Coordinates of N, CA, C and O and ligand atoms in Angstrom, one line a residue:
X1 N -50.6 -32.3 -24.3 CA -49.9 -31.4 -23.5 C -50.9 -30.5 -22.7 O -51.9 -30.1 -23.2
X2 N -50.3 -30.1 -20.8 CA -51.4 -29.0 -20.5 C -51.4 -28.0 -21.2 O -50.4 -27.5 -21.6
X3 N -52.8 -27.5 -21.3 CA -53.2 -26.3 -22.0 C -52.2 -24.8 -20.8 O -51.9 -24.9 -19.7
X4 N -52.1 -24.1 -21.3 CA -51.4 -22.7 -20.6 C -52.7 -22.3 -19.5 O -53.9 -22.4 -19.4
X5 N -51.9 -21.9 -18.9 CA -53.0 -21.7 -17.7 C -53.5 -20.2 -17.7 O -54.6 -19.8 -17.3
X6 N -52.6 -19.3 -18.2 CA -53.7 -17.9 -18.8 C -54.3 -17.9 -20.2 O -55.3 -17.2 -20.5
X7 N -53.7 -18.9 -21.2 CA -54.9 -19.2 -21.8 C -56.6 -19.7 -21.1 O -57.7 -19.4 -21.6
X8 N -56.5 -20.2 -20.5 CA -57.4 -20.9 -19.7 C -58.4 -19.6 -19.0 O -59.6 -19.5 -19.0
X9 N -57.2 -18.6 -18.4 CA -58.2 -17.7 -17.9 C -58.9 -17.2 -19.9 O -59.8 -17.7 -20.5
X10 N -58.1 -16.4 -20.1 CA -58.9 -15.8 -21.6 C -60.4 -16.8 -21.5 O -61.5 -16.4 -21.3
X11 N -60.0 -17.7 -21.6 CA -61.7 -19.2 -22.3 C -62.3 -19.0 -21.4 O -63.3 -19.8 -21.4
X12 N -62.3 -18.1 -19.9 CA -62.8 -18.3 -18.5 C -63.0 -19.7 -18.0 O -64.1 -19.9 -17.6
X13 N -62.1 -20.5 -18.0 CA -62.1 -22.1 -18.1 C -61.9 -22.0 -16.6 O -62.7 -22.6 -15.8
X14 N -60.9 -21.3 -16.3 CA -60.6 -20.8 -14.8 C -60.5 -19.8 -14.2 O -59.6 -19.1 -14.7
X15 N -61.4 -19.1 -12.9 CA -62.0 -18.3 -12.6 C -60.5 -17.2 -12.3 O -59.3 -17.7 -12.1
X16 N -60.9 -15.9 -12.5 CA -60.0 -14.5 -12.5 C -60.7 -13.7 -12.1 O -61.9 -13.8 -12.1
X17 N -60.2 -12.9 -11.6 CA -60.5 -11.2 -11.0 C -59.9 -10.5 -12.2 O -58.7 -10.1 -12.5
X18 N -60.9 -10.5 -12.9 CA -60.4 -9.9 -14.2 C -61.1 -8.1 -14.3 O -62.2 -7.5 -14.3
X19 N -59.8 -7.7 -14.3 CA -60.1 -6.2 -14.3 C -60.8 -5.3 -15.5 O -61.8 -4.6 -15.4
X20 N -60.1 -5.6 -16.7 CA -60.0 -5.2 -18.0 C -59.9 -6.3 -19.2 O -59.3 -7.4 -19.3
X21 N -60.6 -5.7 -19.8 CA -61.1 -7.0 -21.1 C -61.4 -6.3 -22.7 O -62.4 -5.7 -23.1
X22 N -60.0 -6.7 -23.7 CA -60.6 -6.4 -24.7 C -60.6 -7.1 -26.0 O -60.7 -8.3 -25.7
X23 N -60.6 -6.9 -27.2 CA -60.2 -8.1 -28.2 C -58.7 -8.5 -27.9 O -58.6 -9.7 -27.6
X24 N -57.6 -8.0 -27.9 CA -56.3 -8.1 -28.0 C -55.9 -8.4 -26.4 O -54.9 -9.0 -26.2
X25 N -56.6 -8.0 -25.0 CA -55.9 -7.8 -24.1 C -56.6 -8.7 -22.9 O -57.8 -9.1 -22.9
X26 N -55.8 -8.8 -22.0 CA -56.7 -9.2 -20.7 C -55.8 -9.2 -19.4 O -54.8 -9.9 -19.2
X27 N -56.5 -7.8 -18.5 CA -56.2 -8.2 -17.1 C -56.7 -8.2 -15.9 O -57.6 -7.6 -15.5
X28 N -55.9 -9.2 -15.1 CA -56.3 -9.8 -14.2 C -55.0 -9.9 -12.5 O -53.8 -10.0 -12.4
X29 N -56.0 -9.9 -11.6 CA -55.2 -9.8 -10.5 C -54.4 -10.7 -10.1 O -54.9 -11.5 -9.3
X30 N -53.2 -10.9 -10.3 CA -52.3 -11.6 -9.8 C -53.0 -12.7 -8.3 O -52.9 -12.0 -7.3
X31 N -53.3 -13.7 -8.0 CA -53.7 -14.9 -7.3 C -52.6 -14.9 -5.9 O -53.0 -15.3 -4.8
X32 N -51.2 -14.5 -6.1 CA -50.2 -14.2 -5.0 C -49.4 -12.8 -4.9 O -48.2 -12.9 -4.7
X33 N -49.9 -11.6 -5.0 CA -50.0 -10.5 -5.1 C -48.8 -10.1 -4.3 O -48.7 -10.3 -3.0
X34 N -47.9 -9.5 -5.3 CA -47.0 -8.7 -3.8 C -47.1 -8.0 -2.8 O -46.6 -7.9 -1.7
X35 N -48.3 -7.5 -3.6 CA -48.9 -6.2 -2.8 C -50.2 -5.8 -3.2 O -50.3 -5.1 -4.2
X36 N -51.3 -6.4 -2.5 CA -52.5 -6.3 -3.3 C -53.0 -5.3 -4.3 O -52.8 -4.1 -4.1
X37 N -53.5 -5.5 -5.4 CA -53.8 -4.5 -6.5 C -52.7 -5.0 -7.5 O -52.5 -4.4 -8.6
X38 N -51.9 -6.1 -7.3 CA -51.4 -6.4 -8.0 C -51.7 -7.5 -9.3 O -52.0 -8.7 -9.2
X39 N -51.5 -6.6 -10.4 CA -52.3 -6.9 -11.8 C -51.3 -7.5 -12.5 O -50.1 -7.2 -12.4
X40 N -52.0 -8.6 -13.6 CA -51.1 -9.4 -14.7 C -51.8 -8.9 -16.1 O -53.0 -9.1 -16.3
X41 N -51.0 -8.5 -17.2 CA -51.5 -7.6 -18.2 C -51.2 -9.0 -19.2 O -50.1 -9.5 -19.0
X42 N -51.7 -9.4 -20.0 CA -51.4 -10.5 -20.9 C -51.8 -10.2 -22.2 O -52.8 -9.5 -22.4
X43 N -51.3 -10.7 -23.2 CA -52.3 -10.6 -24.7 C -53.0 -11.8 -24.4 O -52.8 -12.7 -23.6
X44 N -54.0 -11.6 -25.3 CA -54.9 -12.6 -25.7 C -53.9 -13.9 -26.2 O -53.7 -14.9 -25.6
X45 N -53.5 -13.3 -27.6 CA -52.7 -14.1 -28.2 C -51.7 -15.0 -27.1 O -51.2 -14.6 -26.1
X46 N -51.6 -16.4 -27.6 CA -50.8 -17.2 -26.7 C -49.4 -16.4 -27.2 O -49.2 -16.5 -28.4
X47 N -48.6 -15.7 -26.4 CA -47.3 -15.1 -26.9 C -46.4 -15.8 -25.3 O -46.8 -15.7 -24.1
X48 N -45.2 -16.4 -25.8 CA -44.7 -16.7 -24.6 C -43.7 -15.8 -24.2 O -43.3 -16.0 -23.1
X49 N -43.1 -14.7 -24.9 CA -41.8 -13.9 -24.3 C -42.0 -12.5 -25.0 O -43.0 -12.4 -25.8
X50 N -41.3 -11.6 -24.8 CA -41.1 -10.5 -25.1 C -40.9 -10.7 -26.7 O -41.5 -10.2 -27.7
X51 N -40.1 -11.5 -26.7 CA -39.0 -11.5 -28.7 C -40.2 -12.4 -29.0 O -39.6 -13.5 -29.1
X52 N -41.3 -12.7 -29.2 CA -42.1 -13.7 -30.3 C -43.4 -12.6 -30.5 O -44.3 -13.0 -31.3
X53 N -43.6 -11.2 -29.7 CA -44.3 -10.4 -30.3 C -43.9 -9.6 -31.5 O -42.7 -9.1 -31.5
X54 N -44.9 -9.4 -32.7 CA -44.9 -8.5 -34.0 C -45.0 -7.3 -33.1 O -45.5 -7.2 -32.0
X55 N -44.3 -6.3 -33.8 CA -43.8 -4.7 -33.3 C -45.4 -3.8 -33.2 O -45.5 -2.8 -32.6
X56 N -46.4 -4.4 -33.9 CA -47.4 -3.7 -33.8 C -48.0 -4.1 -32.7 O -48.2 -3.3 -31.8
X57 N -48.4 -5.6 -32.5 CA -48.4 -6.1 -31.1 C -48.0 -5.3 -29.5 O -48.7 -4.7 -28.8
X58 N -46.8 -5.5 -29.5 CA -45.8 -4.8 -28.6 C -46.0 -3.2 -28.3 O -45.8 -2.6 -27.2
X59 N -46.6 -2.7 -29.7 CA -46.7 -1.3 -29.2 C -47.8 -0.7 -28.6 O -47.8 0.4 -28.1
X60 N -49.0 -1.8 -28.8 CA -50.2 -1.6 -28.3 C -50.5 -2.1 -26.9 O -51.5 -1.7 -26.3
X61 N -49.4 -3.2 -26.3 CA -49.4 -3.6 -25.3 C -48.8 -2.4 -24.4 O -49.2 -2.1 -23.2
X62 N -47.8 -1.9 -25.2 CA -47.0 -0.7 -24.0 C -48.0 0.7 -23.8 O -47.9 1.5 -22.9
X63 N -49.0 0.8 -24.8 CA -50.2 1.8 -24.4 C -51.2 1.0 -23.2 O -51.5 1.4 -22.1
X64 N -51.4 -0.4 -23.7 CA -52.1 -0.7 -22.5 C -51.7 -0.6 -21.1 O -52.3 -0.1 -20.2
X65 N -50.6 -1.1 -21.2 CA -49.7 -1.1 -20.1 C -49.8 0.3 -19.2 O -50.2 0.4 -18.0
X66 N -49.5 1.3 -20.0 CA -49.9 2.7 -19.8 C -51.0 2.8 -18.9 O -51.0 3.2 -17.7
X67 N -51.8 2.4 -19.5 CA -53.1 2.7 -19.3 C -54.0 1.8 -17.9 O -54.9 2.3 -17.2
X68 N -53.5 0.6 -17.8 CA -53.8 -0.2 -16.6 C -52.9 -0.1 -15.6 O -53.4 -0.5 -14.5
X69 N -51.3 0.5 -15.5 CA -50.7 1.2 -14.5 C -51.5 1.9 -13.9 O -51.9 1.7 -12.7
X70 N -52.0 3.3 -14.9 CA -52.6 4.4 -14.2 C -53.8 3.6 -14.0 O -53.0 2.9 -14.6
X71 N -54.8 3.1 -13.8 CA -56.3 2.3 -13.5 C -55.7 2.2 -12.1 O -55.8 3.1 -11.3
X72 N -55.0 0.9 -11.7 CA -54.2 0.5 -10.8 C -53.8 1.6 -9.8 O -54.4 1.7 -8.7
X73 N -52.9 2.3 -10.1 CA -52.7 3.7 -9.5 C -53.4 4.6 -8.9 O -53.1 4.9 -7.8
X74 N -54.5 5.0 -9.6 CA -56.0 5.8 -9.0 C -57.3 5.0 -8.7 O -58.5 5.4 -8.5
X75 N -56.9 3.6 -8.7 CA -58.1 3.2 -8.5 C -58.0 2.6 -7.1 O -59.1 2.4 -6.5
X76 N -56.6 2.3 -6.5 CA -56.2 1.8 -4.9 C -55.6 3.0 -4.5 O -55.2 3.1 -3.3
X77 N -55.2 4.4 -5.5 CA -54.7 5.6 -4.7 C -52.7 5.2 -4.2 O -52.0 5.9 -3.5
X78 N -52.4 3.8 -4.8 CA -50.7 3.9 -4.2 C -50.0 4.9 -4.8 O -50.7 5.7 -5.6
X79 N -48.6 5.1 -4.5 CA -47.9 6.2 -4.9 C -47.1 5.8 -5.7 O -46.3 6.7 -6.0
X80 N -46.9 4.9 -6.4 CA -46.4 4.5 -7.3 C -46.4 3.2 -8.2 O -47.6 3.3 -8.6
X81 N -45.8 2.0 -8.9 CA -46.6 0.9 -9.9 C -44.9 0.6 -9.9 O -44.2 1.6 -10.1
X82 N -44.5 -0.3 -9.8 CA -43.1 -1.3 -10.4 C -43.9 -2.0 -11.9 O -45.0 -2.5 -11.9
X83 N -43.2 -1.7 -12.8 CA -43.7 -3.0 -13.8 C -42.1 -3.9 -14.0 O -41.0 -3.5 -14.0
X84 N -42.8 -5.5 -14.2 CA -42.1 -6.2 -14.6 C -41.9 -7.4 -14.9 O -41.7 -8.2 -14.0
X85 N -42.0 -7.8 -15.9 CA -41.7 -9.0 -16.6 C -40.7 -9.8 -16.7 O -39.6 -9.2 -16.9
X86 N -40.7 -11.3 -16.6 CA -39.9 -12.4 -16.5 C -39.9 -12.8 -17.9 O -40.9 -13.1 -18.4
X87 N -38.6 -12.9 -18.7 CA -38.9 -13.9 -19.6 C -37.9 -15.1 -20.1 O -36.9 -14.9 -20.7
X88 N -38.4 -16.3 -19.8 CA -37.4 -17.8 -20.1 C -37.3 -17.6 -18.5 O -38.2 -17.8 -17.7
X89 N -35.8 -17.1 -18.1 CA -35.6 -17.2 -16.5 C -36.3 -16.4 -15.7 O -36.4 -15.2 -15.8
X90 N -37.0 -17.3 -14.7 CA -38.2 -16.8 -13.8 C -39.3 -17.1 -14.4 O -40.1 -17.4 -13.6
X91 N -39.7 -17.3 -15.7 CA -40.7 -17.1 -16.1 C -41.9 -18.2 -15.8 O -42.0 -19.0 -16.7
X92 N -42.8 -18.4 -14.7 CA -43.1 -19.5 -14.1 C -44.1 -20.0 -15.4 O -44.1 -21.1 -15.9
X93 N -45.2 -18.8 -15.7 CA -46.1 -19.2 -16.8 C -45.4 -18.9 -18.0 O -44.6 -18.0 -18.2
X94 N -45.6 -19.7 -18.9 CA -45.1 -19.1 -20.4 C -46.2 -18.7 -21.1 O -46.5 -19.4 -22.1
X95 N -46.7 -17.6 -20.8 CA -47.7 -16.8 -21.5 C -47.3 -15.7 -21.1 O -47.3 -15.4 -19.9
X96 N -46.9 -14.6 -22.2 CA -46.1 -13.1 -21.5 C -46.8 -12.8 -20.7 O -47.7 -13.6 -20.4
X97 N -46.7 -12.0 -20.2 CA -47.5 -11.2 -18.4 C -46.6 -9.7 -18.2 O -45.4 -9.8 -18.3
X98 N -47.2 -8.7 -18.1 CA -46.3 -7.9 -17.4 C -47.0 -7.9 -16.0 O -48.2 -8.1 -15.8
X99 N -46.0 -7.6 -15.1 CA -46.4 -7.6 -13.7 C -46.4 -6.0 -13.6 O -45.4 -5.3 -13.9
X100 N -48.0 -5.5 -13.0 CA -48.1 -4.2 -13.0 C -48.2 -3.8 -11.4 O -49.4 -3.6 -10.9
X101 N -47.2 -3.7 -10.5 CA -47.3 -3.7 -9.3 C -47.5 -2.1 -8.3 O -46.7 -1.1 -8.2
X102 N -49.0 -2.3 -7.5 CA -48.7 -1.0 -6.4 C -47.3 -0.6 -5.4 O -47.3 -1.3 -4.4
X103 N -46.5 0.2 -5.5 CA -45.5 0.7 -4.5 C -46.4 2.0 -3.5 O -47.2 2.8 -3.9
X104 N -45.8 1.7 -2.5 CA -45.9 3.1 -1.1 C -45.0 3.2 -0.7 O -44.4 2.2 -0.4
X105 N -44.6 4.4 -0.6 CA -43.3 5.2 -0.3 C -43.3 4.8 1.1 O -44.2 4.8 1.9
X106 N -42.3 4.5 1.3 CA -41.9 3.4 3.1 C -42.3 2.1 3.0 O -42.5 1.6 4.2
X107 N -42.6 1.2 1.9 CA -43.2 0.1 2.0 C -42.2 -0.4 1.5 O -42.7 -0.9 0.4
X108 N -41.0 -0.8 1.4 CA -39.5 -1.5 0.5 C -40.4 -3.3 0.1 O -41.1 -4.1 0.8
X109 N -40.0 -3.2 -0.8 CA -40.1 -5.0 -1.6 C -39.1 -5.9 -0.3 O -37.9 -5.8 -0.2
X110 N -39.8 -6.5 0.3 CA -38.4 -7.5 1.1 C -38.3 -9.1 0.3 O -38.7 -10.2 0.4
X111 N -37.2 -8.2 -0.7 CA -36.4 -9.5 -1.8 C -37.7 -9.4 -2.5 O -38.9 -9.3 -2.2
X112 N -36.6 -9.4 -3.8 CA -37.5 -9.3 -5.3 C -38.5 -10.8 -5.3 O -38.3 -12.0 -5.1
X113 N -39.9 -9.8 -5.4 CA -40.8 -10.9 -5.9 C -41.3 -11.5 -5.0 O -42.4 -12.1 -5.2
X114 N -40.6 -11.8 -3.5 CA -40.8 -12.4 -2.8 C -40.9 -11.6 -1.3 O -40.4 -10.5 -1.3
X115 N -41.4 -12.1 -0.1 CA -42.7 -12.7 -0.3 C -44.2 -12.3 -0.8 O -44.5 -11.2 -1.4
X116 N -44.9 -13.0 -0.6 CA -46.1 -12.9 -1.4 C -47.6 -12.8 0.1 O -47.6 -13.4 1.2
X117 N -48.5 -12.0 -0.4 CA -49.6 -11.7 0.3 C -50.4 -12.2 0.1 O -50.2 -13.0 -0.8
X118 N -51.4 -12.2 0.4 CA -52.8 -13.1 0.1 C -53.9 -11.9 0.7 O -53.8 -11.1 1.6
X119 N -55.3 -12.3 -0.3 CA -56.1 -11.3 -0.1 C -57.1 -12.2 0.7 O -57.5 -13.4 0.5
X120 N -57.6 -10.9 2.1 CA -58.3 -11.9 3.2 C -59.4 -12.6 2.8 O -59.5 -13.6 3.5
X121 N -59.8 -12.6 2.3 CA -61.0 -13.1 1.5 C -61.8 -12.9 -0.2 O -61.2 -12.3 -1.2
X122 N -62.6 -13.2 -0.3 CA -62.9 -13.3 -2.0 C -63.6 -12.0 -2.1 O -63.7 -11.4 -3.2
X123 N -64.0 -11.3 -0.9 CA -64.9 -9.7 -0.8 C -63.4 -8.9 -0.8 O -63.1 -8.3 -1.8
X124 N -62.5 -8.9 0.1 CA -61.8 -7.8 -0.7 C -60.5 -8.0 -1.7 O -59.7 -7.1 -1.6
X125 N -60.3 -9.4 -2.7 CA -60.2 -9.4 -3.7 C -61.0 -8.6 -4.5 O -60.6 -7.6 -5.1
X126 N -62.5 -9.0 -4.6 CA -63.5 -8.4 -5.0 C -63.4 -6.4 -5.5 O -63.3 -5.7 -6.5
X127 N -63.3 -6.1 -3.8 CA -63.3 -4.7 -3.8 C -62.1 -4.2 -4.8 O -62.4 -3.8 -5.9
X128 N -60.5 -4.4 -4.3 CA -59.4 -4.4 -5.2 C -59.7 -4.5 -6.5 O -59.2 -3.6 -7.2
X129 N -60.4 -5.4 -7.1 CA -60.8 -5.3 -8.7 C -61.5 -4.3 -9.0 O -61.0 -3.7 -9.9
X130 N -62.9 -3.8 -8.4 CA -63.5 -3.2 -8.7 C -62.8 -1.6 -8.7 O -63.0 -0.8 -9.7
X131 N -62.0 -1.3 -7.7 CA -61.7 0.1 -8.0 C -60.4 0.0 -8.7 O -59.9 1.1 -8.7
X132 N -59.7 -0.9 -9.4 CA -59.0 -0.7 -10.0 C -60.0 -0.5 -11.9 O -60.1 0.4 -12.8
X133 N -60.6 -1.8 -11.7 CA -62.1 -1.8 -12.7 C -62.6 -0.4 -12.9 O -63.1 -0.3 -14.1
X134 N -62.7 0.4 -12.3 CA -63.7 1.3 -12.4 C -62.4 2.5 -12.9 O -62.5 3.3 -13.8
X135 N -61.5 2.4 -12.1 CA -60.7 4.0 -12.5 C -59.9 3.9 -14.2 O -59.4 4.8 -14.9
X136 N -60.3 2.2 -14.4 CA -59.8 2.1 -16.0 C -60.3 2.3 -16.8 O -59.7 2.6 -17.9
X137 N -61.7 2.1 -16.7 CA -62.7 2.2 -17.4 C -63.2 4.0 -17.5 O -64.0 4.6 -18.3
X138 N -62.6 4.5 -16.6 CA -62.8 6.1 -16.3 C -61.3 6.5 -17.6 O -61.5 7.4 -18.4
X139 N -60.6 6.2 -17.6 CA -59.5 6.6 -18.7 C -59.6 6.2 -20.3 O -58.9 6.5 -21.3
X140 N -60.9 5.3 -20.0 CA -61.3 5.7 -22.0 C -61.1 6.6 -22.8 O -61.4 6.5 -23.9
Ligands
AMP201 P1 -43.8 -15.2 -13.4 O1 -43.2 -15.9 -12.3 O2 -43.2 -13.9 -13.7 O3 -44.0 -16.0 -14.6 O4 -45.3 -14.7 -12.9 C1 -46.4 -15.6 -13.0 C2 -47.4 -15.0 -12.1 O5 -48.7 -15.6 -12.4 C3 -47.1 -15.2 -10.6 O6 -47.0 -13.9 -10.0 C4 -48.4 -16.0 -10.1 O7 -48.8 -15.6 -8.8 C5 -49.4 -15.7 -11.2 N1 -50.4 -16.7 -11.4 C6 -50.3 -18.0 -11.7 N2 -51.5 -18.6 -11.9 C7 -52.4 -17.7 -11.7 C8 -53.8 -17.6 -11.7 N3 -54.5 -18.8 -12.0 N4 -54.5 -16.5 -11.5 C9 -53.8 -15.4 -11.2 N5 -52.4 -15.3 -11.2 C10 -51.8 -16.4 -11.4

């Protein structure tokens, strides 16, 4: 069977803009970004839905979560973060993910999820990581 493809990132098997890195966590910029600065929070652990995480699990994820919103937040300066997770329907990867998304006030979503942006190049992917990288690493 194929191996999971954010497993894959964890093994660095396949390359990520990986923001944040720790035993339990990992994230990484979304590859079709709604809106650039857009980050994917995952456990380490292969977990494929919400209901197959242990409650200790889950509660450390909702601190991270916390915690890589606001990175996100002050590290591109948006005015706000959508979070949101797919799970079974929609769910394109089955390795949980929350989607930790930048909002700007006059910027409306046109249709959930859809469409999708692309970053001009691998330099300001790059940049995007790094100041989101840097304002999380500032909230230790
Ligand atoms: P969902 O549809 O909620 O399961 O979201 C899966 C997300 O994973 C989508 O937003 C994809 O753009 C994103 N994605 C898939 N493969 C990669 C990858 N290799 N690197 C970064 N993001 C990815």
């Amino acid at each position: 069977m194929e191996e999971c493809i954010f497993c894959k990132i964890i093994k660095n098997e396949i390359k990520a803009s990986t923001i944040f890195e720790d035993d339990r966590f990992i994230a990484f910029l979304d590859k079709s970004p709604i809106f650039k600065g857009h980050t994917l929070l995952i456990p380490k652990k292969h977990i494929e839905t919400i209901f197959d995480f242990s409650e200790d699990y889950l509660k450390d994820l909702a601190v991270e979560t916390k915690r890589i919103a606001e990175g996100v937040k002050k590290g591109i300066g948006c005015d706000g973060i959508l979070l949101i997770n797919n799970n079974i329907v929609s769910q394109s990867v089955p390795h949980f993910h929350v989607h930790i998304i930048p909002r700007e006030k006059g910027k409306p979503l046109r249709g959930f999820m859809w469409p999708r942006t692309r970053y001009k190049n691998e330099i300001e992917e790059e940049e995007f990581k790094e100041k989101i990288e840097k304002a999380i690493e500032m909230l230790k």
